[in-house]
Amino acid sequence: MILFHRLALLAVAGLVPLPAAAHIHLHPDRAQPGQVLDIGLIVGHGCAGAATTGLRVAIPEGLEAAVPVPKDGWQVSVAEGEVGWQGGSLPDGTKASFTLRATVAAGAPGAIAIPVIQICGDRETRWIGTADADSPAPVLTVQPAR
């Protein structure tokens, strides 16, 4: 978990906001400071043909009070700086949303990368890279308050 957290911090530090490049998408993908959101982490495929059996999310700076919303057939977990879903099975090519409830911090940066590790049995895909990486982290764009 410490390695995951360090990799997530490195990914966030160099991220350029291009959310459409991620294979895990966010809905909504825009927010305002202070807003409480149910952020859908939308998974559209497994790992090289294998079913998705878990998802771990590093909670980045800029999101506060983050908790996983329960999903039928999956167990949720909460650890320091990380939440997750495990124990289910999402077949490759099947789309599903895993919901993260969080508050956007008042001083949140313009783009918040949300590092995700997608687990597929004994395989995993680390969606923690910058926007131009093969496995980019999905990005929440923070817009100025109106």
mmCIF file of N, CA and C in Angstrom:
data_model
loop_
_atom_site.group_PDB
_atom_site.id
_atom_site.type_symbol
_atom_site.label_atom_id
_atom_site.label_comp_id
_atom_site.label_asym_id
_atom_site.label_seq_id
_atom_site.Cartn_x
_atom_site.Cartn_y
_atom_site.Cartn_z
ATOM 1 N N MET A 1 0.819 -1.183 0.000
ATOM 2 C CA MET A 1 0.000 0.000 0.000
ATOM 3 C C MET A 1 0.868 1.253 0.000
ATOM 4 N N ILE A 2 1.988 1.253 0.696
ATOM 5 C CA ILE A 2 2.862 2.422 0.715
ATOM 6 C C ILE A 2 3.409 2.693 -0.675
ATOM 7 N N LEU A 3 3.816 1.646 -1.403
ATOM 8 C CA LEU A 3 4.301 1.822 -2.768
ATOM 9 C C LEU A 3 3.211 2.416 -3.643
ATOM 10 N N PHE A 4 1.983 1.916 -3.519
ATOM 11 C CA PHE A 4 0.854 2.442 -4.290
ATOM 12 C C PHE A 4 0.681 3.927 -3.997
ATOM 13 N N HIS A 5 0.730 4.299 -2.716
ATOM 14 C CA HIS A 5 0.559 5.697 -2.324
ATOM 15 C C HIS A 5 1.671 6.566 -2.920
ATOM 16 N N ARG A 6 2.904 6.107 -2.878
ATOM 17 C CA ARG A 6 4.016 6.881 -3.447
ATOM 18 C C ARG A 6 3.875 7.021 -4.958
ATOM 19 N N LEU A 7 3.505 5.940 -5.637
ATOM 20 C CA LEU A 7 3.290 6.011 -7.085
ATOM 21 C C LEU A 7 2.159 6.972 -7.412
ATOM 22 N N ALA A 8 1.120 6.952 -6.605
ATOM 23 C CA ALA A 8 -0.009 7.853 -6.834
ATOM 24 C C ALA A 8 0.421 9.308 -6.695
ATOM 25 N N LEU A 9 1.219 9.611 -5.684
ATOM 26 C CA LEU A 9 1.695 10.981 -5.499
ATOM 27 C C LEU A 9 2.555 11.429 -6.672
ATOM 28 N N LEU A 10 3.404 10.545 -7.173
ATOM 29 C CA LEU A 10 4.219 10.890 -8.338
ATOM 30 C C LEU A 10 3.349 11.142 -9.560
ATOM 31 N N ALA A 11 2.326 10.352 -9.732
ATOM 32 C CA ALA A 11 1.434 10.534 -10.881
ATOM 33 C C ALA A 11 0.706 11.863 -10.801
ATOM 34 N N VAL A 12 0.236 12.210 -9.609
ATOM 35 C CA VAL A 12 -0.499 13.458 -9.437
ATOM 36 C C VAL A 12 0.404 14.660 -9.687
ATOM 37 N N ALA A 13 1.649 14.581 -9.269
ATOM 38 C CA ALA A 13 2.566 15.713 -9.390
ATOM 39 C C ALA A 13 2.801 16.144 -10.829
ATOM 40 N N GLY A 14 2.778 15.216 -11.783
ATOM 41 C CA GLY A 14 3.085 15.576 -13.163
ATOM 42 C C GLY A 14 1.896 15.536 -14.092
ATOM 43 N N LEU A 15 0.693 15.527 -13.558
ATOM 44 C CA LEU A 15 -0.474 15.305 -14.398
ATOM 45 C C LEU A 15 -0.901 16.551 -15.158
ATOM 46 N N VAL A 16 -1.212 16.350 -16.430
ATOM 47 C CA VAL A 16 -1.806 17.379 -17.276
ATOM 48 C C VAL A 16 -3.260 16.980 -17.468
ATOM 49 N N PRO A 17 -4.230 17.894 -17.314
ATOM 50 C CA PRO A 17 -5.630 17.493 -17.346
ATOM 51 C C PRO A 17 -6.154 17.134 -18.736
ATOM 52 N N LEU A 18 -6.175 15.843 -19.046
ATOM 53 C CA LEU A 18 -6.787 15.330 -20.269
ATOM 54 C C LEU A 18 -7.588 14.079 -19.913
ATOM 55 N N PRO A 19 -8.759 14.236 -19.259
ATOM 56 C CA PRO A 19 -9.467 13.084 -18.737
ATOM 57 C C PRO A 19 -9.949 12.105 -19.786
ATOM 58 N N ALA A 20 -10.172 12.520 -21.006
ATOM 59 C CA ALA A 20 -10.710 11.616 -22.018
ATOM 60 C C ALA A 20 -9.740 10.492 -22.367
ATOM 61 N N ALA A 21 -8.465 10.632 -22.027
ATOM 62 C CA ALA A 21 -7.476 9.620 -22.378
ATOM 63 C C ALA A 21 -7.528 8.401 -21.461
ATOM 64 N N ALA A 22 -8.139 8.516 -20.298
ATOM 65 C CA ALA A 22 -8.149 7.423 -19.332
ATOM 66 C C ALA A 22 -9.106 6.318 -19.754
ATOM 67 N N HIS A 23 -8.754 5.078 -19.398
ATOM 68 C CA HIS A 23 -9.646 3.954 -19.653
ATOM 69 C C HIS A 23 -10.597 3.754 -18.491
ATOM 70 N N ILE A 24 -10.334 4.388 -17.385
ATOM 71 C CA ILE A 24 -11.319 4.504 -16.318
ATOM 72 C C ILE A 24 -11.732 5.967 -16.350
ATOM 73 N N HIS A 25 -13.012 6.182 -16.605
ATOM 74 C CA HIS A 25 -13.529 7.543 -16.742
ATOM 75 C C HIS A 25 -14.252 7.949 -15.468
ATOM 76 N N LEU A 26 -14.378 9.254 -15.266
ATOM 77 C CA LEU A 26 -15.109 9.794 -14.128
ATOM 78 C C LEU A 26 -16.423 10.398 -14.601
ATOM 79 N N HIS A 27 -17.457 10.249 -13.781
ATOM 80 C CA HIS A 27 -18.713 10.951 -14.035
ATOM 81 C C HIS A 27 -19.300 11.363 -12.702
ATOM 82 N N PRO A 28 -19.433 12.654 -12.454
ATOM 83 C CA PRO A 28 -19.027 13.742 -13.339
ATOM 84 C C PRO A 28 -17.507 13.885 -13.355
ATOM 85 N N ASP A 29 -17.015 14.605 -14.349
ATOM 86 C CA ASP A 29 -15.567 14.828 -14.435
ATOM 87 C C ASP A 29 -15.197 16.277 -14.143
ATOM 88 N N ARG A 30 -16.189 17.062 -13.684
ATOM 89 C CA ARG A 30 -15.956 18.462 -13.322
ATOM 90 C C ARG A 30 -16.638 18.747 -11.990
ATOM 91 N N ALA A 31 -16.035 19.652 -11.222
ATOM 92 C CA ALA A 31 -16.588 19.997 -9.918
ATOM 93 C C ALA A 31 -16.135 21.392 -9.529
ATOM 94 N N GLN A 32 -16.701 21.888 -8.435
ATOM 95 C CA GLN A 32 -16.304 23.178 -7.879
ATOM 96 C C GLN A 32 -15.798 22.968 -6.458
ATOM 97 N N PRO A 33 -14.919 23.858 -5.986
ATOM 98 C CA PRO A 33 -14.444 23.743 -4.606
ATOM 99 C C PRO A 33 -15.618 23.730 -3.627
ATOM 100 N N GLY A 34 -15.532 22.874 -2.616
ATOM 101 C CA GLY A 34 -16.570 22.771 -1.604
ATOM 102 C C GLY A 34 -17.725 21.859 -1.982
ATOM 103 N N GLN A 35 -17.777 21.408 -3.204
ATOM 104 C CA GLN A 35 -18.873 20.567 -3.675
ATOM 105 C C GLN A 35 -18.730 19.141 -3.149
ATOM 106 N N VAL A 36 -19.848 18.582 -2.687
ATOM 107 C CA VAL A 36 -19.897 17.172 -2.303
ATOM 108 C C VAL A 36 -20.351 16.405 -3.538
ATOM 109 N N LEU A 37 -19.580 15.402 -3.923
ATOM 110 C CA LEU A 37 -19.838 14.674 -5.164
ATOM 111 C C LEU A 37 -19.939 13.184 -4.942
ATOM 112 N N ASP A 38 -20.760 12.551 -5.756
ATOM 113 C CA ASP A 38 -20.703 11.111 -5.945
ATOM 114 C C ASP A 38 -20.009 10.929 -7.285
ATOM 115 N N ILE A 39 -18.739 10.561 -7.237
ATOM 116 C CA ILE A 39 -17.924 10.428 -8.448
ATOM 117 C C ILE A 39 -17.986 8.974 -8.906
ATOM 118 N N GLY A 40 -18.518 8.764 -10.088
ATOM 119 C CA GLY A 40 -18.549 7.422 -10.656
ATOM 120 C C GLY A 40 -17.227 7.115 -11.331
ATOM 121 N N LEU A 41 -16.574 6.047 -10.896
ATOM 122 C CA LEU A 41 -15.367 5.546 -11.560
ATOM 123 C C LEU A 41 -15.867 4.483 -12.531
ATOM 124 N N ILE A 42 -15.904 4.819 -13.805
ATOM 125 C CA ILE A 42 -16.524 3.951 -14.798
ATOM 126 C C ILE A 42 -15.474 3.045 -15.431
ATOM 127 N N VAL A 43 -15.667 1.753 -15.228
ATOM 128 C CA VAL A 43 -14.767 0.725 -15.745
ATOM 129 C C VAL A 43 -15.446 0.103 -16.961
ATOM 130 N N GLY A 44 -14.745 0.039 -18.084
ATOM 131 C CA GLY A 44 -15.343 -0.479 -19.304
ATOM 132 C C GLY A 44 -14.749 -1.776 -19.808
ATOM 133 N N HIS A 45 -13.683 -2.236 -19.170
ATOM 134 C CA HIS A 45 -13.043 -3.483 -19.600
ATOM 135 C C HIS A 45 -12.198 -4.040 -18.475
ATOM 136 N N GLY A 46 -11.803 -5.286 -18.613
ATOM 137 C CA GLY A 46 -10.941 -5.926 -17.625
ATOM 138 C C GLY A 46 -9.476 -5.690 -17.944
ATOM 139 N N CYS A 47 -8.635 -6.604 -17.501
ATOM 140 C CA CYS A 47 -7.191 -6.524 -17.720
ATOM 141 C C CYS A 47 -6.797 -7.617 -18.709
ATOM 142 N N ALA A 48 -6.510 -7.249 -19.935
ATOM 143 C CA ALA A 48 -6.069 -8.205 -20.965
ATOM 144 C C ALA A 48 -6.999 -9.412 -21.062
ATOM 145 N N GLY A 49 -8.306 -9.141 -21.047
ATOM 146 C CA GLY A 49 -9.291 -10.204 -21.194
ATOM 147 C C GLY A 49 -9.805 -10.792 -19.898
ATOM 148 N N ALA A 50 -9.160 -10.508 -18.777
ATOM 149 C CA ALA A 50 -9.579 -11.048 -17.479
ATOM 150 C C ALA A 50 -10.627 -10.143 -16.836
ATOM 151 N N ALA A 51 -11.546 -10.744 -16.076
ATOM 152 C CA ALA A 51 -12.591 -9.999 -15.382
ATOM 153 C C ALA A 51 -11.998 -9.121 -14.282
ATOM 154 N N THR A 52 -12.623 -7.974 -14.041
ATOM 155 C CA THR A 52 -12.237 -7.093 -12.938
ATOM 156 C C THR A 52 -12.775 -7.687 -11.645
ATOM 157 N N THR A 53 -11.886 -7.861 -10.653
ATOM 158 C CA THR A 53 -12.275 -8.432 -9.363
ATOM 159 C C THR A 53 -12.036 -7.472 -8.203
ATOM 160 N N GLY A 54 -11.477 -6.318 -8.481
ATOM 161 C CA GLY A 54 -11.250 -5.330 -7.435
ATOM 162 C C GLY A 54 -10.811 -4.005 -8.012
ATOM 163 N N LEU A 55 -10.986 -2.968 -7.222
ATOM 164 C CA LEU A 55 -10.562 -1.619 -7.583
ATOM 165 C C LEU A 55 -10.037 -0.968 -6.315
ATOM 166 N N ARG A 56 -8.846 -0.364 -6.381
ATOM 167 C CA ARG A 56 -8.289 0.398 -5.260
ATOM 168 C C ARG A 56 -8.055 1.816 -5.737
ATOM 169 N N VAL A 57 -8.417 2.774 -4.902
ATOM 170 C CA VAL A 57 -8.313 4.186 -5.256
ATOM 171 C C VAL A 57 -7.505 4.902 -4.184
ATOM 172 N N ALA A 58 -6.431 5.565 -4.597
ATOM 173 C CA ALA A 58 -5.664 6.416 -3.682
ATOM 174 C C ALA A 58 -6.384 7.754 -3.615
ATOM 175 N N ILE A 59 -6.649 8.228 -2.411
ATOM 176 C CA ILE A 59 -7.361 9.495 -2.249
ATOM 177 C C ILE A 59 -6.346 10.628 -2.377
ATOM 178 N N PRO A 60 -6.457 11.414 -3.448
ATOM 179 C CA PRO A 60 -5.469 12.462 -3.693
ATOM 180 C C PRO A 60 -5.746 13.728 -2.890
ATOM 181 N N GLU A 61 -4.726 14.547 -2.788
ATOM 182 C CA GLU A 61 -4.893 15.870 -2.209
ATOM 183 C C GLU A 61 -5.939 16.597 -3.042
ATOM 184 N N GLY A 62 -6.838 17.282 -2.376
ATOM 185 C CA GLY A 62 -7.911 17.982 -3.081
ATOM 186 C C GLY A 62 -9.265 17.328 -2.885
ATOM 187 N N LEU A 63 -9.274 16.069 -2.431
ATOM 188 C CA LEU A 63 -10.526 15.399 -2.077
ATOM 189 C C LEU A 63 -10.511 15.123 -0.580
ATOM 190 N N GLU A 64 -11.636 15.396 0.066
ATOM 191 C CA GLU A 64 -11.747 15.212 1.511
ATOM 192 C C GLU A 64 -12.924 14.297 1.831
ATOM 193 N N ALA A 65 -12.875 13.665 3.000
ATOM 194 C CA ALA A 65 -13.956 12.814 3.507
ATOM 195 C C ALA A 65 -14.411 11.800 2.461
ATOM 196 N N ALA A 66 -13.473 11.204 1.760
ATOM 197 C CA ALA A 66 -13.794 10.261 0.683
ATOM 198 C C ALA A 66 -14.144 8.886 1.245
ATOM 199 N N VAL A 67 -15.248 8.332 0.759
ATOM 200 C CA VAL A 67 -15.684 6.991 1.155
ATOM 201 C C VAL A 67 -16.213 6.255 -0.074
ATOM 202 N N PRO A 68 -16.038 4.940 -0.105
ATOM 203 C CA PRO A 68 -16.619 4.168 -1.206
ATOM 204 C C PRO A 68 -18.105 3.930 -0.934
ATOM 205 N N VAL A 69 -18.927 4.068 -1.949
ATOM 206 C CA VAL A 69 -20.352 3.764 -1.819
ATOM 207 C C VAL A 69 -20.517 2.265 -2.080
ATOM 208 N N PRO A 70 -21.233 1.562 -1.197
ATOM 209 C CA PRO A 70 -21.412 0.124 -1.405
ATOM 210 C C PRO A 70 -22.012 -0.190 -2.780
ATOM 211 N N LYS A 71 -21.583 -1.328 -3.335
ATOM 212 C CA LYS A 71 -22.057 -1.803 -4.637
ATOM 213 C C LYS A 71 -22.455 -3.264 -4.460
ATOM 214 N N ASP A 72 -23.647 -3.613 -4.942
ATOM 215 C CA ASP A 72 -24.128 -4.993 -4.815
ATOM 216 C C ASP A 72 -23.098 -5.990 -5.337
ATOM 217 N N GLY A 73 -22.840 -7.019 -4.535
ATOM 218 C CA GLY A 73 -21.920 -8.079 -4.936
ATOM 219 C C GLY A 73 -20.454 -7.794 -4.650
ATOM 220 N N TRP A 74 -20.157 -6.641 -4.068
ATOM 221 C CA TRP A 74 -18.777 -6.236 -3.790
ATOM 222 C C TRP A 74 -18.661 -5.826 -2.323
ATOM 223 N N GLN A 75 -17.485 -6.043 -1.725
ATOM 224 C CA GLN A 75 -17.206 -5.543 -0.384
ATOM 225 C C GLN A 75 -16.385 -4.265 -0.526
ATOM 226 N N VAL A 76 -16.652 -3.302 0.350
ATOM 227 C CA VAL A 76 -15.868 -2.065 0.326
ATOM 228 C C VAL A 76 -14.823 -2.121 1.430
ATOM 229 N N SER A 77 -13.743 -1.377 1.219
ATOM 230 C CA SER A 77 -12.692 -1.273 2.229
ATOM 231 C C SER A 77 -12.230 0.172 2.309
ATOM 232 N N VAL A 78 -11.811 0.547 3.504
ATOM 233 C CA VAL A 78 -11.297 1.892 3.740
ATOM 234 C C VAL A 78 -10.021 1.746 4.555
ATOM 235 N N ALA A 79 -8.940 2.319 4.063
ATOM 236 C CA ALA A 79 -7.666 2.354 4.774
ATOM 237 C C ALA A 79 -7.157 3.787 4.688
ATOM 238 N N GLU A 80 -6.116 4.084 5.423
ATOM 239 C CA GLU A 80 -5.584 5.438 5.392
ATOM 240 C C GLU A 80 -5.166 5.805 3.968
ATOM 241 N N GLY A 81 -5.819 6.837 3.419
ATOM 242 C CA GLY A 81 -5.468 7.334 2.096
ATOM 243 C C GLY A 81 -5.926 6.487 0.930
ATOM 244 N N GLU A 82 -6.774 5.479 1.192
ATOM 245 C CA GLU A 82 -7.161 4.560 0.121
ATOM 246 C C GLU A 82 -8.531 3.947 0.413
ATOM 247 N N VAL A 83 -9.310 3.746 -0.645
ATOM 248 C CA VAL A 83 -10.570 3.014 -0.536
ATOM 249 C C VAL A 83 -10.587 1.943 -1.621
ATOM 250 N N GLY A 84 -11.506 0.988 -1.490
ATOM 251 C CA GLY A 84 -11.550 -0.042 -2.520
ATOM 252 C C GLY A 84 -12.829 -0.843 -2.522
ATOM 253 N N TRP A 85 -12.974 -1.606 -3.578
ATOM 254 C CA TRP A 85 -14.055 -2.574 -3.762
ATOM 255 C C TRP A 85 -13.393 -3.885 -4.150
ATOM 256 N N GLN A 86 -13.839 -4.996 -3.586
ATOM 257 C CA GLN A 86 -13.278 -6.290 -3.927
ATOM 258 C C GLN A 86 -14.331 -7.365 -3.719
ATOM 259 N N GLY A 87 -14.034 -8.549 -4.251
ATOM 260 C CA GLY A 87 -14.890 -9.701 -4.029
ATOM 261 C C GLY A 87 -15.955 -9.928 -5.080
ATOM 262 N N GLY A 88 -16.101 -9.013 -6.010
ATOM 263 C CA GLY A 88 -17.067 -9.197 -7.088
ATOM 264 C C GLY A 88 -16.363 -9.669 -8.345
ATOM 265 N N SER A 89 -17.114 -9.702 -9.435
ATOM 266 C CA SER A 89 -16.526 -10.052 -10.721
ATOM 267 C C SER A 89 -17.273 -9.305 -11.814
ATOM 268 N N LEU A 90 -16.536 -8.494 -12.552
ATOM 269 C CA LEU A 90 -17.075 -7.732 -13.671
ATOM 270 C C LEU A 90 -16.414 -8.274 -14.934
ATOM 271 N N PRO A 91 -17.165 -9.018 -15.765
ATOM 272 C CA PRO A 91 -16.563 -9.623 -16.959
ATOM 273 C C PRO A 91 -15.905 -8.590 -17.871
ATOM 274 N N ASP A 92 -14.832 -8.997 -18.530
ATOM 275 C CA ASP A 92 -14.148 -8.130 -19.486
ATOM 276 C C ASP A 92 -15.163 -7.656 -20.529
ATOM 277 N N GLY A 93 -15.124 -6.371 -20.849
ATOM 278 C CA GLY A 93 -16.040 -5.807 -21.837
ATOM 279 C C GLY A 93 -17.364 -5.352 -21.256
ATOM 280 N N THR A 94 -17.577 -5.563 -19.961
ATOM 281 C CA THR A 94 -18.799 -5.125 -19.296
ATOM 282 C C THR A 94 -18.519 -3.819 -18.571
ATOM 283 N N LYS A 95 -19.407 -2.849 -18.753
ATOM 284 C CA LYS A 95 -19.229 -1.522 -18.170
ATOM 285 C C LYS A 95 -19.955 -1.440 -16.828
ATOM 286 N N ALA A 96 -19.302 -0.840 -15.831
ATOM 287 C CA ALA A 96 -19.912 -0.631 -14.521
ATOM 288 C C ALA A 96 -19.293 0.595 -13.869
ATOM 289 N N SER A 97 -20.029 1.147 -12.912
ATOM 290 C CA SER A 97 -19.562 2.326 -12.189
ATOM 291 C C SER A 97 -19.391 1.991 -10.710
ATOM 292 N N PHE A 98 -18.274 2.415 -10.149
ATOM 293 C CA PHE A 98 -17.984 2.296 -8.724
ATOM 294 C C PHE A 98 -17.983 3.725 -8.185
ATOM 295 N N THR A 99 -18.787 3.994 -7.154
ATOM 296 C CA THR A 99 -18.999 5.372 -6.719
ATOM 297 C C THR A 99 -18.160 5.728 -5.500
ATOM 298 N N LEU A 100 -17.445 6.836 -5.637
ATOM 299 C CA LEU A 100 -16.639 7.416 -4.568
ATOM 300 C C LEU A 100 -17.318 8.711 -4.149
ATOM 301 N N ARG A 101 -17.726 8.810 -2.884
ATOM 302 C CA ARG A 101 -18.351 10.035 -2.370
ATOM 303 C C ARG A 101 -17.258 10.852 -1.680
ATOM 304 N N ALA A 102 -17.124 12.117 -2.087
ATOM 305 C CA ALA A 102 -16.063 12.970 -1.537
ATOM 306 C C ALA A 102 -16.458 14.434 -1.637
ATOM 307 N N THR A 103 -15.757 15.248 -0.866
ATOM 308 C CA THR A 103 -15.909 16.698 -0.933
ATOM 309 C C THR A 103 -14.662 17.266 -1.588
ATOM 310 N N VAL A 104 -14.867 18.169 -2.540
ATOM 311 C CA VAL A 104 -13.743 18.841 -3.191
ATOM 312 C C VAL A 104 -13.255 19.926 -2.231
ATOM 313 N N ALA A 105 -11.985 19.897 -1.888
ATOM 314 C CA ALA A 105 -11.406 20.842 -0.932
ATOM 315 C C ALA A 105 -11.510 22.272 -1.446
ATOM 316 N N ALA A 106 -11.619 23.209 -0.509
ATOM 317 C CA ALA A 106 -11.725 24.625 -0.868
ATOM 318 C C ALA A 106 -10.529 25.082 -1.693
ATOM 319 N N GLY A 107 -9.338 24.608 -1.390
ATOM 320 C CA GLY A 107 -8.140 25.022 -2.118
ATOM 321 C C GLY A 107 -7.679 24.008 -3.143
ATOM 322 N N ALA A 108 -8.614 23.217 -3.672
ATOM 323 C CA ALA A 108 -8.240 22.152 -4.610
ATOM 324 C C ALA A 108 -7.589 22.719 -5.864
ATOM 325 N N PRO A 109 -6.609 22.001 -6.403
ATOM 326 C CA PRO A 109 -5.963 22.442 -7.647
ATOM 327 C C PRO A 109 -6.942 22.360 -8.814
ATOM 328 N N GLY A 110 -6.570 22.903 -9.958
ATOM 329 C CA GLY A 110 -7.428 22.897 -11.141
ATOM 330 C C GLY A 110 -7.704 21.522 -11.693
ATOM 331 N N ALA A 111 -6.830 20.574 -11.429
ATOM 332 C CA ALA A 111 -7.034 19.196 -11.882
ATOM 333 C C ALA A 111 -6.601 18.251 -10.768
ATOM 334 N N ILE A 112 -7.474 17.313 -10.459
ATOM 335 C CA ILE A 112 -7.171 16.313 -9.434
ATOM 336 C C ILE A 112 -7.112 14.949 -10.113
ATOM 337 N N ALA A 113 -5.921 14.382 -10.170
ATOM 338 C CA ALA A 113 -5.776 13.023 -10.689
ATOM 339 C C ALA A 113 -6.208 12.055 -9.595
ATOM 340 N N ILE A 114 -6.974 11.054 -9.971
ATOM 341 C CA ILE A 114 -7.453 10.057 -9.018
ATOM 342 C C ILE A 114 -6.841 8.711 -9.410
ATOM 343 N N PRO A 115 -5.718 8.349 -8.793
ATOM 344 C CA PRO A 115 -5.035 7.097 -9.132
ATOM 345 C C PRO A 115 -5.861 5.867 -8.755
ATOM 346 N N VAL A 116 -5.964 4.944 -9.692
ATOM 347 C CA VAL A 116 -6.768 3.737 -9.510
ATOM 348 C C VAL A 116 -5.932 2.515 -9.899
ATOM 349 N N ILE A 117 -6.043 1.460 -9.100
ATOM 350 C CA ILE A 117 -5.478 0.170 -9.489
ATOM 351 C C ILE A 117 -6.650 -0.768 -9.731
ATOM 352 N N GLN A 118 -6.739 -1.270 -10.949
ATOM 353 C CA GLN A 118 -7.776 -2.215 -11.348
ATOM 354 C C GLN A 118 -7.202 -3.619 -11.192
ATOM 355 N N ILE A 119 -7.870 -4.443 -10.396
ATOM 356 C CA ILE A 119 -7.392 -5.792 -10.110
ATOM 357 C C ILE A 119 -8.249 -6.789 -10.887
ATOM 358 N N CYS A 120 -7.586 -7.708 -11.550
ATOM 359 C CA CYS A 120 -8.257 -8.733 -12.364
ATOM 360 C C CYS A 120 -7.664 -10.085 -12.005
ATOM 361 N N GLY A 121 -8.116 -10.657 -10.879
ATOM 362 C CA GLY A 121 -7.534 -11.917 -10.400
ATOM 363 C C GLY A 121 -6.092 -11.700 -10.009
ATOM 364 N N ASP A 122 -5.150 -12.364 -10.708
ATOM 365 C CA ASP A 122 -3.730 -12.198 -10.391
ATOM 366 C C ASP A 122 -3.066 -11.128 -11.255
ATOM 367 N N ARG A 123 -3.844 -10.416 -12.042
ATOM 368 C CA ARG A 123 -3.318 -9.317 -12.868
ATOM 369 C C ARG A 123 -3.815 -7.994 -12.312
ATOM 370 N N GLU A 124 -3.139 -6.935 -12.692
ATOM 371 C CA GLU A 124 -3.639 -5.606 -12.344
ATOM 372 C C GLU A 124 -3.180 -4.595 -13.377
ATOM 373 N N THR A 125 -3.964 -3.538 -13.490
ATOM 374 C CA THR A 125 -3.597 -2.398 -14.320
ATOM 375 C C THR A 125 -3.573 -1.182 -13.413
ATOM 376 N N ARG A 126 -2.457 -0.465 -13.437
ATOM 377 C CA ARG A 126 -2.275 0.718 -12.591
ATOM 378 C C ARG A 126 -2.598 1.964 -13.407
ATOM 379 N N TRP A 127 -3.771 2.517 -13.181
ATOM 380 C CA TRP A 127 -4.205 3.750 -13.842
ATOM 381 C C TRP A 127 -3.700 4.919 -12.994
ATOM 382 N N ILE A 128 -2.395 5.148 -13.057
ATOM 383 C CA ILE A 128 -1.771 6.145 -12.182
ATOM 384 C C ILE A 128 -0.878 7.107 -12.956
ATOM 385 N N GLY A 129 -0.772 6.921 -14.253
ATOM 386 C CA GLY A 129 0.166 7.709 -15.051
ATOM 387 C C GLY A 129 -0.339 9.092 -15.414
ATOM 388 N N THR A 130 0.532 9.834 -16.049
ATOM 389 C CA THR A 130 0.171 11.151 -16.565
ATOM 390 C C THR A 130 -0.727 10.973 -17.784
ATOM 391 N N ALA A 131 -1.298 12.063 -18.252
ATOM 392 C CA ALA A 131 -2.272 12.014 -19.343
ATOM 393 C C ALA A 131 -1.732 11.358 -20.606
ATOM 394 N N ASP A 132 -0.432 11.461 -20.856
ATOM 395 C CA ASP A 132 0.133 10.889 -22.082
ATOM 396 C C ASP A 132 0.664 9.460 -21.884
ATOM 397 N N ALA A 133 0.473 8.890 -20.719
ATOM 398 C CA ALA A 133 0.937 7.524 -20.429
ATOM 399 C C ALA A 133 -0.031 6.491 -21.007
ATOM 400 N N ASP A 134 0.421 5.245 -21.094
ATOM 401 C CA ASP A 134 -0.444 4.159 -21.553
ATOM 402 C C ASP A 134 -1.594 3.893 -20.582
ATOM 403 N N SER A 135 -1.366 4.132 -19.304
ATOM 404 C CA SER A 135 -2.384 3.894 -18.269
ATOM 405 C C SER A 135 -2.558 5.151 -17.424
ATOM 406 N N PRO A 136 -3.201 6.195 -17.995
ATOM 407 C CA PRO A 136 -3.335 7.460 -17.269
ATOM 408 C C PRO A 136 -4.373 7.382 -16.152
ATOM 409 N N ALA A 137 -4.136 8.148 -15.096
ATOM 410 C CA ALA A 137 -5.124 8.284 -14.029
ATOM 411 C C ALA A 137 -6.278 9.141 -14.540
ATOM 412 N N PRO A 138 -7.513 8.811 -14.158
ATOM 413 C CA PRO A 138 -8.623 9.690 -14.516
ATOM 414 C C PRO A 138 -8.496 11.010 -13.763
ATOM 415 N N VAL A 139 -9.025 12.085 -14.354
ATOM 416 C CA VAL A 139 -8.839 13.429 -13.810
ATOM 417 C C VAL A 139 -10.179 14.107 -13.553
ATOM 418 N N LEU A 140 -10.311 14.700 -12.360
ATOM 419 C CA LEU A 140 -11.444 15.545 -12.016
ATOM 420 C C LEU A 140 -10.996 16.985 -12.204
ATOM 421 N N THR A 141 -11.676 17.725 -13.077
ATOM 422 C CA THR A 141 -11.338 19.126 -13.326
ATOM 423 C C THR A 141 -12.102 19.992 -12.336
ATOM 424 N N VAL A 142 -11.369 20.822 -11.587
ATOM 425 C CA VAL A 142 -11.987 21.708 -10.603
ATOM 426 C C VAL A 142 -12.111 23.089 -11.225
ATOM 427 N N GLN A 143 -13.350 23.548 -11.323
ATOM 428 C CA GLN A 143 -13.637 24.854 -11.909
ATOM 429 C C GLN A 143 -13.843 25.868 -10.795
ATOM 430 N N PRO A 144 -13.553 27.142 -11.058
ATOM 431 C CA PRO A 144 -13.766 28.164 -10.035
ATOM 432 C C PRO A 144 -15.232 28.202 -9.597
ATOM 433 N N ALA A 145 -15.444 28.521 -8.323
ATOM 434 C CA ALA A 145 -16.813 28.653 -7.814
ATOM 435 C C ALA A 145 -17.516 29.789 -8.537
ATOM 436 N N ARG A 146 -18.789 29.602 -8.768
ATOM 437 C CA ARG A 146 -19.566 30.632 -9.484
ATOM 438 C C ARG A 146 -20.231 31.577 -8.538
#
